[in-house]
Short mmCIF file of C-alpha atoms in Angstrom, two decimals:
data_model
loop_
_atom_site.label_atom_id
_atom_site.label_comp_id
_atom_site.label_asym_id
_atom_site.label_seq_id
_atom_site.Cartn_x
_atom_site.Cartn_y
_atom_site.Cartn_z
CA UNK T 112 86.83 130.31 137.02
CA UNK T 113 89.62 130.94 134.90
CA UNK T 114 90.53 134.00 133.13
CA UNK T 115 93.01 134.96 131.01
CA UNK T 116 93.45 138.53 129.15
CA UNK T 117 94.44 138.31 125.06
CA UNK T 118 97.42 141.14 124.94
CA UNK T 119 96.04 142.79 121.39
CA UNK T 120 98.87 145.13 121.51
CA UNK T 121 100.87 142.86 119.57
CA UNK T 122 99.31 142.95 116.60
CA UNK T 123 101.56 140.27 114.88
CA UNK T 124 100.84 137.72 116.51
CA UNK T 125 99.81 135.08 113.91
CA UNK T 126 101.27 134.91 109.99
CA UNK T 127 99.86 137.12 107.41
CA UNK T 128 98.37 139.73 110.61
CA UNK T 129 98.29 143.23 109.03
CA UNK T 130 99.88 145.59 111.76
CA UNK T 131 97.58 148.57 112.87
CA UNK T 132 99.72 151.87 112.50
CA UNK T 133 96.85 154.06 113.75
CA UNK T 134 93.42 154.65 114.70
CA UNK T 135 91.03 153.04 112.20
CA UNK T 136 89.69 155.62 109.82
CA UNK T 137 85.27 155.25 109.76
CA UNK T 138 86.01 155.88 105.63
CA UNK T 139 87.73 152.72 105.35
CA UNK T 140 84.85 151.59 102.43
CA UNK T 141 86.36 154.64 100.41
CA UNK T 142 90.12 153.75 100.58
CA UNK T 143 88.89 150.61 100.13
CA UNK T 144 87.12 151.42 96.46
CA UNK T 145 90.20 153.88 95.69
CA UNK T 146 92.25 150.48 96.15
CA UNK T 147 89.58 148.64 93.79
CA UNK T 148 89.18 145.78 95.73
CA UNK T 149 85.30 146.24 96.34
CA UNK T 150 83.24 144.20 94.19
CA UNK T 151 79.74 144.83 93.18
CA UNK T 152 76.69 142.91 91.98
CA UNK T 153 77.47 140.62 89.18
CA UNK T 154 75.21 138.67 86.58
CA UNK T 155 71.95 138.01 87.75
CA UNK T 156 71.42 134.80 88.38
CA UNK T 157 67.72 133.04 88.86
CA UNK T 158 66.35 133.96 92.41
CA UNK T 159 66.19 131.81 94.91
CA UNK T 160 62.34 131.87 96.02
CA UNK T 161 60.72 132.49 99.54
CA UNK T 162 58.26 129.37 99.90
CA UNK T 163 56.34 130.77 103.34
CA UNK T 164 56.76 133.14 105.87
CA UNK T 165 56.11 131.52 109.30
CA UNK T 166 54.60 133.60 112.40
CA UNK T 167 57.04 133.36 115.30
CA UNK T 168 57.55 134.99 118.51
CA UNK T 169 58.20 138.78 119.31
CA UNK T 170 61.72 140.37 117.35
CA UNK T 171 63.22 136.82 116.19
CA UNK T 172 67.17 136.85 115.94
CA UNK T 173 69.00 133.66 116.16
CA UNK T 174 68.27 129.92 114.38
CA UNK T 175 69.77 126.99 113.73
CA UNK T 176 68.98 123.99 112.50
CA UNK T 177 69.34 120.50 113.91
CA UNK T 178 71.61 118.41 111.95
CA UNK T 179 69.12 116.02 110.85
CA UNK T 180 67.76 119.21 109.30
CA UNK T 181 63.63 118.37 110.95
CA UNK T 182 63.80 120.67 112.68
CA UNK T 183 64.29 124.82 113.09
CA UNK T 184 64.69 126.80 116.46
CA UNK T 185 64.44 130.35 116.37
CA UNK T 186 65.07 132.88 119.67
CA UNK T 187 62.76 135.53 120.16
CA UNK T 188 64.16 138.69 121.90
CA UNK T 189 60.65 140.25 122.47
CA UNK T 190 59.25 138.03 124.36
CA UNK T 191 62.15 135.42 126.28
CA UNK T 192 61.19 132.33 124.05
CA UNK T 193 62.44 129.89 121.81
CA UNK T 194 60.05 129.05 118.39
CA UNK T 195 60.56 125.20 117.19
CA UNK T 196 59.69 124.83 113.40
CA UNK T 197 58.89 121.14 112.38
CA UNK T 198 60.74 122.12 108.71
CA UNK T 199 58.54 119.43 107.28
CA UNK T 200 55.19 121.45 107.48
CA UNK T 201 56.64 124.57 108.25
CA UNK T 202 54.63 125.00 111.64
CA UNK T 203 55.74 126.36 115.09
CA UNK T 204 55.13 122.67 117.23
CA UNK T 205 56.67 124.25 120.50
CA UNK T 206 57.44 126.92 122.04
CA UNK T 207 60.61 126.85 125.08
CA UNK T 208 60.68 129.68 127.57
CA UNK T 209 64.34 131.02 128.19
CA UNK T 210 66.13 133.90 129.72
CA UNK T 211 65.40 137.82 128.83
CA UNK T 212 66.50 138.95 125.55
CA UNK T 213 67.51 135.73 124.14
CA UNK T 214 70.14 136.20 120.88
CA UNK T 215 71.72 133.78 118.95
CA UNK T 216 71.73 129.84 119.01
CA UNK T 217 73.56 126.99 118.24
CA UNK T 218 72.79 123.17 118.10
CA UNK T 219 75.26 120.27 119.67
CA UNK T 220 76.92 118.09 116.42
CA UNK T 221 74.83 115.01 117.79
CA UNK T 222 71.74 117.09 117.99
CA UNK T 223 70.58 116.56 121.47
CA UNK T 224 71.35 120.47 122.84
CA UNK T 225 70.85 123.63 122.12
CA UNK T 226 72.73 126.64 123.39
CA UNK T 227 71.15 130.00 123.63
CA UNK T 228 72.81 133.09 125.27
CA UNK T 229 70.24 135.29 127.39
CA UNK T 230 71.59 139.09 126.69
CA UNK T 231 69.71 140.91 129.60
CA UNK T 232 70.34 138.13 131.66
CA UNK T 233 74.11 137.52 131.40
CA UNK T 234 73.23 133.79 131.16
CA UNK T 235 73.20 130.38 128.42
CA UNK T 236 70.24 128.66 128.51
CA UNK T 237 70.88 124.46 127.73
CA UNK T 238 67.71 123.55 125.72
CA UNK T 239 66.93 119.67 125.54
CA UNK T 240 66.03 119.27 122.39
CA UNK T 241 64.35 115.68 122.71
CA UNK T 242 61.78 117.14 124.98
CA UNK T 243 62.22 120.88 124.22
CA UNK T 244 62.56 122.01 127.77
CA UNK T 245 65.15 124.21 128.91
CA UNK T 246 67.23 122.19 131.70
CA UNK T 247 70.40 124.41 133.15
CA UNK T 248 71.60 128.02 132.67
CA UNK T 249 74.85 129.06 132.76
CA UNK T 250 76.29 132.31 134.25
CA UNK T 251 78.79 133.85 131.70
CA UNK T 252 79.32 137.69 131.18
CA UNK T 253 77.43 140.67 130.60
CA UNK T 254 75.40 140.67 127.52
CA UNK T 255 76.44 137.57 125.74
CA UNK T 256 75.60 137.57 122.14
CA UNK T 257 77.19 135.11 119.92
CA UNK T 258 77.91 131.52 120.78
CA UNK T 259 79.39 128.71 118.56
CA UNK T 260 80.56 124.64 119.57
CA UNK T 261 82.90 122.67 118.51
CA UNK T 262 82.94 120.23 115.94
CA UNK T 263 83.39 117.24 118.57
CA UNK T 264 80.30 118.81 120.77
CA UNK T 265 82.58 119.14 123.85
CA UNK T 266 82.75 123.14 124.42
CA UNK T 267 80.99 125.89 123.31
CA UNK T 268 82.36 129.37 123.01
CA UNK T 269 80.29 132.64 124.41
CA UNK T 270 80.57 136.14 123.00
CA UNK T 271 80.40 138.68 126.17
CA UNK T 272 79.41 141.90 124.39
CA UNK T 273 79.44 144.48 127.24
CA UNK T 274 82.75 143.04 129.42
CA UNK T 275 84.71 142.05 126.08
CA UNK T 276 84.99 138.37 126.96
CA UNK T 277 84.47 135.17 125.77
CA UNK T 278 83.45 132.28 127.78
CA UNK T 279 84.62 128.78 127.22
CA UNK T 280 81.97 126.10 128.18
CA UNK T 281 82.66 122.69 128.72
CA UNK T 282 79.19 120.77 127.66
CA UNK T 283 79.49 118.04 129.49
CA UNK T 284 79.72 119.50 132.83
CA UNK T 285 77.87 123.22 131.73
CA UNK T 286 80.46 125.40 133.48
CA UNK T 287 82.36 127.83 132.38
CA UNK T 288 86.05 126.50 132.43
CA UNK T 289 87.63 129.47 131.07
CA UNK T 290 87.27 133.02 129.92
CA UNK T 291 89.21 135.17 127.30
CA UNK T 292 89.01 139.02 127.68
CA UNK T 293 89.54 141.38 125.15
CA UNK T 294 90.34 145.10 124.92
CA UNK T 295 87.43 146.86 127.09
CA UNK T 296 86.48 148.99 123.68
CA UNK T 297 86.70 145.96 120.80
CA UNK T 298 82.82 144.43 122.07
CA UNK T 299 83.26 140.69 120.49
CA UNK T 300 79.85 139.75 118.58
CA UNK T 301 79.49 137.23 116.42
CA UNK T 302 81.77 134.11 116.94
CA UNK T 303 82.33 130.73 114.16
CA UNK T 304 84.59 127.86 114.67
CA UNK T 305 86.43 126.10 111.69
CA UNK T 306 85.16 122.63 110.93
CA UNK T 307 88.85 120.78 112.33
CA UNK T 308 87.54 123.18 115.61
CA UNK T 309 91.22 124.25 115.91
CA UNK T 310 90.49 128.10 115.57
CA UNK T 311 87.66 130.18 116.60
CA UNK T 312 87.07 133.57 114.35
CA UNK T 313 85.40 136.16 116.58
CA UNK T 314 83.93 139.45 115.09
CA UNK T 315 84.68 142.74 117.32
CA UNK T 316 82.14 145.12 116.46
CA UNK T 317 83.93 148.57 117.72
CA UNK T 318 87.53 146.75 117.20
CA UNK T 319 86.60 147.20 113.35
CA UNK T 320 88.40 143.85 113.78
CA UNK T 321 88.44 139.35 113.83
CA UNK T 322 90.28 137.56 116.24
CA UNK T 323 91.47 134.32 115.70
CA UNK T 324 91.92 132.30 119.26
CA UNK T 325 93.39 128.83 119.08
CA UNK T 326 90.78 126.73 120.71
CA UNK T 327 93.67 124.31 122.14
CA UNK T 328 95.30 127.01 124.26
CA UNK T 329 92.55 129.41 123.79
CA UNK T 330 95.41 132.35 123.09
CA UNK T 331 95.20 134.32 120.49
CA UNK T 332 96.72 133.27 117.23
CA UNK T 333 95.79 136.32 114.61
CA UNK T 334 94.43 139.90 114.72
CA UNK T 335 92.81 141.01 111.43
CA UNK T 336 91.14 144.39 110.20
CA UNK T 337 88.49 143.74 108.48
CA UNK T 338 85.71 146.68 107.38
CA UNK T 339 83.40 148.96 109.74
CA UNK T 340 81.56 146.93 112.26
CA UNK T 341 81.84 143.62 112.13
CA UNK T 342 79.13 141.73 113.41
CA UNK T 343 78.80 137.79 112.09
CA UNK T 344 81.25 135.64 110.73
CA UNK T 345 80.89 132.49 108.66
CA UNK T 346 83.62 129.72 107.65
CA UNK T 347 83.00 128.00 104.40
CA UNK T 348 82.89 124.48 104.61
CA UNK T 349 86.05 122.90 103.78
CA UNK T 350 87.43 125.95 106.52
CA UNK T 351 89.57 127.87 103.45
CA UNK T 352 87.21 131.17 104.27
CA UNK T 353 86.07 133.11 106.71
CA UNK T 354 83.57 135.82 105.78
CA UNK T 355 82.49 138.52 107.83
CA UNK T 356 79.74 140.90 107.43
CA UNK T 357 80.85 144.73 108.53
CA UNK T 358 77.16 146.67 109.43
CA UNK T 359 78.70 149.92 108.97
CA UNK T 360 79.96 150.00 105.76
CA UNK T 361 77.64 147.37 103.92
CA UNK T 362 80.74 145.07 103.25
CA UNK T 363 81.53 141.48 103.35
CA UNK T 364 85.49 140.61 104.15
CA UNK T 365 86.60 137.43 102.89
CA UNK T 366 89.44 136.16 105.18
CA UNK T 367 91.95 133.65 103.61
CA UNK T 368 92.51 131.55 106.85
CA UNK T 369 95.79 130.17 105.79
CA UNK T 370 97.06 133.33 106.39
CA UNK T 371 94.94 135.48 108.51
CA UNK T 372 94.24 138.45 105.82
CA UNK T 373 91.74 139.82 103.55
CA UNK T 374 91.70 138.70 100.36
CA UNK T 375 88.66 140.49 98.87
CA UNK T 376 86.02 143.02 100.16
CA UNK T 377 82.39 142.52 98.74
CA UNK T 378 79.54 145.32 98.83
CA UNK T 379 76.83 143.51 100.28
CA UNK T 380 74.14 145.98 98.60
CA UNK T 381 73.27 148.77 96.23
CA UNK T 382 70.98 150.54 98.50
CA UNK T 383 72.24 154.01 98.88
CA UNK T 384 70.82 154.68 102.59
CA UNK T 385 73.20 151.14 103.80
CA UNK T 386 71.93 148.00 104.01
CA UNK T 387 73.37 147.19 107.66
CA UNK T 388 74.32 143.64 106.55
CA UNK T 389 74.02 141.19 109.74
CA UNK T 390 73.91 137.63 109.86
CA UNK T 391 75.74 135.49 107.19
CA UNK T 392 75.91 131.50 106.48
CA UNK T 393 77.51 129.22 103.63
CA UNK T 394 75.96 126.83 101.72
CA UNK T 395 76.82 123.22 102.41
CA UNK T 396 78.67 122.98 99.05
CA UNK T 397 80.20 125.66 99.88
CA UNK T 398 79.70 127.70 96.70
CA UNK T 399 77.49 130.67 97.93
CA UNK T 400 77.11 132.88 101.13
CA UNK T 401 73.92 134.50 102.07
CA UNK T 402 73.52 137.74 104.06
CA UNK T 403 70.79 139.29 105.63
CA UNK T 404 70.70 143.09 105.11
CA UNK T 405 68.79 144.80 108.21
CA UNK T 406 67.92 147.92 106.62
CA UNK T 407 67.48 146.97 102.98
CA UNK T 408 64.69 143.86 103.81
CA UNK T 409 67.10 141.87 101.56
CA UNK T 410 69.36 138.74 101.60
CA UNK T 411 72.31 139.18 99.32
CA UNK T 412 73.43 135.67 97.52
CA UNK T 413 77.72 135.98 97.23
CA UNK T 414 78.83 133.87 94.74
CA UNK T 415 82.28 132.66 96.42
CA UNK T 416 84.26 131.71 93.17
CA UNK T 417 83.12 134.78 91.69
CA UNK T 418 82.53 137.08 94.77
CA UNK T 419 79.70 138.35 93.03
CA UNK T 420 76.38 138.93 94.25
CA UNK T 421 73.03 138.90 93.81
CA UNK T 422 69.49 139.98 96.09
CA UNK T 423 66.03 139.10 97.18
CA UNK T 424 63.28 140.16 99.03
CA UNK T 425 62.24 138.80 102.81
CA UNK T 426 60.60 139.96 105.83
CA UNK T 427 61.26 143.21 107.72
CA UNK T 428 64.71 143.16 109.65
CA UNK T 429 66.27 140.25 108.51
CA UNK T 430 68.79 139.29 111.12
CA UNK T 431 70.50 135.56 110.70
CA UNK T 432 70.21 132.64 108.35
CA UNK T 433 70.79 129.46 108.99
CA UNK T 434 70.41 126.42 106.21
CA UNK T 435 68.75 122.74 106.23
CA UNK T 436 71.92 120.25 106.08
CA UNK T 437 70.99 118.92 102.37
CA UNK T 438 71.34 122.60 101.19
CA UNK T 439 68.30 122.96 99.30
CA UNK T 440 65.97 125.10 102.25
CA UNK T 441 67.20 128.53 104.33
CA UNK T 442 65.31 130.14 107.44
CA UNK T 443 65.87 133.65 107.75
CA UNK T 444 64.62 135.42 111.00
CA UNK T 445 62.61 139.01 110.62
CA UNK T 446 63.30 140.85 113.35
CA UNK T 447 60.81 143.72 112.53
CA UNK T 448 58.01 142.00 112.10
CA UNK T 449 58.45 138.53 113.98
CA UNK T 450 58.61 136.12 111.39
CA UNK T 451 60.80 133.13 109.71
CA UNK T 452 61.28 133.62 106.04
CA UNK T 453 61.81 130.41 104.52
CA UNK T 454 63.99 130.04 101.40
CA UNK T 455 63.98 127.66 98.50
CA UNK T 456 67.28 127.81 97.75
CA UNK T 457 68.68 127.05 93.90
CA UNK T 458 70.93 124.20 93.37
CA UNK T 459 72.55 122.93 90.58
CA UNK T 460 71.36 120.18 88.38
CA UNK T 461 72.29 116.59 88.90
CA UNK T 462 71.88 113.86 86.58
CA UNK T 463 72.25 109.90 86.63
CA UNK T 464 71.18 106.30 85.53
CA UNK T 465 71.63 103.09 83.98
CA UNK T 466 68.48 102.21 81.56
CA UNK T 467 67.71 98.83 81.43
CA UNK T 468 67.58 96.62 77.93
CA UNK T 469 64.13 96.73 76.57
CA UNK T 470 62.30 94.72 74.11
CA UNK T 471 60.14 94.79 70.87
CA UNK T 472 56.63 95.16 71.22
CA UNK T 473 56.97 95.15 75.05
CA UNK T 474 56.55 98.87 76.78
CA UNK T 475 59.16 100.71 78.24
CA UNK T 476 59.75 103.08 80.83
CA UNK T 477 62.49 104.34 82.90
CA UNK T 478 62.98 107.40 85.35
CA UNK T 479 66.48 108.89 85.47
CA UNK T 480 67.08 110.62 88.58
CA UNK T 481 67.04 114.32 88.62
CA UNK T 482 67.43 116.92 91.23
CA UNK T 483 67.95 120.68 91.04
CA UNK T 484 66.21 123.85 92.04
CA UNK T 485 64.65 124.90 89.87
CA UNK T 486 63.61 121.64 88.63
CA UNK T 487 65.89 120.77 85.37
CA UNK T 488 64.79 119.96 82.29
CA UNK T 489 66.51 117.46 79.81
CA UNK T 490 67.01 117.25 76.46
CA UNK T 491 68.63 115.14 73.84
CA UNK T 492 71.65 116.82 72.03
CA UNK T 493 73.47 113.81 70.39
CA UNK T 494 72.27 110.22 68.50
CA UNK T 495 69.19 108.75 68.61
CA UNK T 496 66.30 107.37 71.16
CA UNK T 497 65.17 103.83 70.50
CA UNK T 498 62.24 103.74 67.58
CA UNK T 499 59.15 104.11 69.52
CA UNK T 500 60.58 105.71 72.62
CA UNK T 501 60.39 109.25 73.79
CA UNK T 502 62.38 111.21 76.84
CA UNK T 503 60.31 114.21 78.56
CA UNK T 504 61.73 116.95 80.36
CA UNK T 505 61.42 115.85 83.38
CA UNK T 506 63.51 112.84 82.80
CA UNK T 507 61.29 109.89 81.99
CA UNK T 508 61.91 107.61 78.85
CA UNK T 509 58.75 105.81 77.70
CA UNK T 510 56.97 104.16 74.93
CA UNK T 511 56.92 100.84 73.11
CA UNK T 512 60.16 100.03 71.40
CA UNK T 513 59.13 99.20 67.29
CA UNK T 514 63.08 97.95 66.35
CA UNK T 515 65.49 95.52 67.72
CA UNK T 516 69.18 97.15 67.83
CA UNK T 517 71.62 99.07 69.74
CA UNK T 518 70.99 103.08 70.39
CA UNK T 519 73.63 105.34 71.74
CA UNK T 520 72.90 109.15 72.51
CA UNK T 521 73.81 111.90 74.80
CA UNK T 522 71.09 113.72 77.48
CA UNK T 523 71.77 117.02 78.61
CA UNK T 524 70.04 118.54 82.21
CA UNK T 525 69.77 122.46 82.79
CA UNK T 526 68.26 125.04 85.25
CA UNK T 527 70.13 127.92 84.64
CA UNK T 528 72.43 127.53 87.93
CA UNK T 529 75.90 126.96 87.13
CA UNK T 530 76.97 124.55 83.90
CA UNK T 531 74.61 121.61 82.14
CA UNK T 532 75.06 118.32 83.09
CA UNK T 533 75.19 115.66 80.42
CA UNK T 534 74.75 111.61 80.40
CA UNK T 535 75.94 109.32 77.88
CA UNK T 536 73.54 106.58 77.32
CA UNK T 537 73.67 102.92 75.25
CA UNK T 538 70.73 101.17 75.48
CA UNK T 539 69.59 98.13 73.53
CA UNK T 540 66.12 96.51 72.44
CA UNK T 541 66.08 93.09 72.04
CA UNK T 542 63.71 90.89 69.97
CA UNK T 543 62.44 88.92 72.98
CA UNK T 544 61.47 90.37 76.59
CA UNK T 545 64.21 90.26 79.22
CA UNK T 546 63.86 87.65 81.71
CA UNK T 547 63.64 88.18 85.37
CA UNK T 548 61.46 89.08 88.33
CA UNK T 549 60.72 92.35 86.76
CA UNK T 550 59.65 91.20 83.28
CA UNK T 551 59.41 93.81 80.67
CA UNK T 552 56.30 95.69 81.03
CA UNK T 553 57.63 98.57 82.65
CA UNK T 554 60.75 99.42 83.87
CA UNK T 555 61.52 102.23 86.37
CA UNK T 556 63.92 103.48 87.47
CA UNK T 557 66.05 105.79 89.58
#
């Protein structure tokens, strides 16, 4: 196959790459809060919740989530397997047998595959997802770890822990077509590709370091120190942000990837004996990160406007997180005590509708839609309801309407995550029921 070695002794390759001028000092964190560019916890915000906890197989690691968001698949180092979660009911359906010391996992864009790299093996398992059978491994190098695919489905990129490579594999034909190698001491770990798929951001745990390869040429295109042992790495969604947990020094670097640097170090946790923070995902808005802390049983909730943070409790060893495609559920694997923590996550309010005209005498009701975690609540803040009509918190205006006339008034909806949303309103009552297939004995609507 073909190889080709990354020269990282050019360390300006790409714009905005911070030359190294020396070895890496292990107190970076404390130059680092000299500079005052680590930021603490914030505000506290309202917690997201843990709904279940779901027995899996021996030391889970890795999951993702297919992209119809039904299902959750979760590697299990302990004991070679593969745990499917039907994220409906929150049960293990299946169980796949893979390699030895299976890691991390990612899903094909269309759904259909799964890739999971073996560690003791030096393998990929290819997982058929329809049928949840493992059909092909691929040989890559030694210890592969992290593995990522590309937005069109057509290759999938292989962390190689022990050799310092990275295998390219094409997906249609499940051979590796190329492979990258690294400095022997920089140990590439965690690996994400930007949603264009035109750069892939790989995390070099003893390289205290991110490369940026160009997934077109597969060269390298940026070298960028980031904190002490970086492990994962996560791009937000519209690919502005890169953000990289560093075990070591219980720091999150947040990479501007329009120009290859850090722009902002986070402390991913209060904990005075570390919190060895591991795996890290966005939210499909895009407006928080979540990452698990090993050591601390936590998952730390960045705000990425405000870079703040704030934490909850999971299971024992939380290791990666991974989040249903509507954004409102997170699976977190335990490592420690071989589980799936599984999150209700917090969204913010949304409010709409279009009341329709009601009429004297004839009762009413009508069901703006609401959605939020927590669930909202809404309130009137400006004019008037309709005589005889009353709104209740959960959205619903009801009653029998007593006078004919235009009403105007203004609804607010709140949860306590970020701002209100409000909803003009004009509705009118008539002195005769509306005509139409739906009469006027009971409107509803959404």
């Amino acid at each position: 196959m073909p190889h080709k070695t990354i020269d990282t002794t050019h360390r300006g390759a790409g714009p905005g790459v911070r030359a190294r001028t020396g070895p890496r000092c292990t107190a970076g964190l404390a130059a680092i809060l000299a500079a005052g560019l680590m930021l603490t916890a914030g505000p506290a915000a309202q917690a997201d919740t843990v709904e279940t906890t779901i027995p899996v197989g021996a030391s889970p690691v890795g999951v993702a989530i297919t992209t119809d968001g039904t299902r959750a698949f979760v590697t299990s180092q302990g004991d070679g397997t593969v745990s499917v979660i039907d994220t409906a009911t929150n049960s293990v359906t299946g169980t796949i047998d893979v390699g030895s010391v299976p890691s991390r996992i990612a899903i094909t864009p269309d759904g259909t595959g799964a890739y999971v790299t073996n560690w003791s093996d030096g393998t990929v398992s290819v997982i058929d997802t329809a049928t949840n059978t493992e059909t092909t491994t691929i040989g890559v190098g030694s210890d592969p770890y992290g593995v990522a695919i590309t937005p069109d489905g057509t290759r999938a990129f292989v962390t190689n822990f022990h050799d310092s490579t990275v295998s390219v594999i094409d997906t249609a034909t499940n051979s590796v077509t190329d492979t990258i190698g690294f400095e022997a001491d920089l140990r590439p770990y965690g690996v994400a590709i930007t949603p264009d798929g035109t750069s892939a951001y790989i995390a070099n745990q003893f390289g205290d370091s991110v490369f940026v390869i160009d997934t077109t040429t597969n060269d390298i295109a940026g070298i960028i120190d980031v904190g002490d042992g970086p492990v994962e790495v996560a791009i937000t969604p519209d690919g502005t942000h890169a953000y990289v947990t560093n075990s070591s020094d219980n720091s999150v670097s947040v990479i501007d990837t329009a120009t290859n640097t850090v722009t902002i170090t986070i402390n991913a946790g209060d904990d005075p004996e570390g919190v060895a923070p591991q795996g890290v995902a966005i939210t499909p808005d895009g407006t928080r990160a979540y990452v698990t802390n090993y050591l601390a049983n936590t998952v730390s909730v960045i705000d990425t406007v405000a870079n703040t943070f704030t934490t909850f409790d999971v299971g024992i060893g939380p290791r990666a997180v991974a989040f249903t495609p509507d954004g409102t559920g997170a699976y977190v694997t335990n490592q420690n005590d071989s589980s799936v923590s599984v999150l209700e996550i917090d969204t913010e309010p949304t409010l709409t509708g279009t009341p329709p005209a009601g009429a004297v005498g004839q009762p009413y009701e009508y069901a703006f839609t609401l959605t939020g975690q927590p669930a909202p609540t809404i309130t009137v803040i400006a004019g008037s309801l309709p005589d005889g009509l009353t709104l209740s918190a959960d959205g619903v205006l009801s009653g029998t309407p007593t006078t004919v006339g235009p009403s105007a008034f203004l609804i607010s909806a709140g949860n306590g995550i970020g701002g209100d949303v409000q909803l003009s309103v004009a509705l009118d009552i008539t002195d005769t029921p509306p005509t139409g297939s739906s009469g006027s004995l009971g409107f509803t609507g959404s």
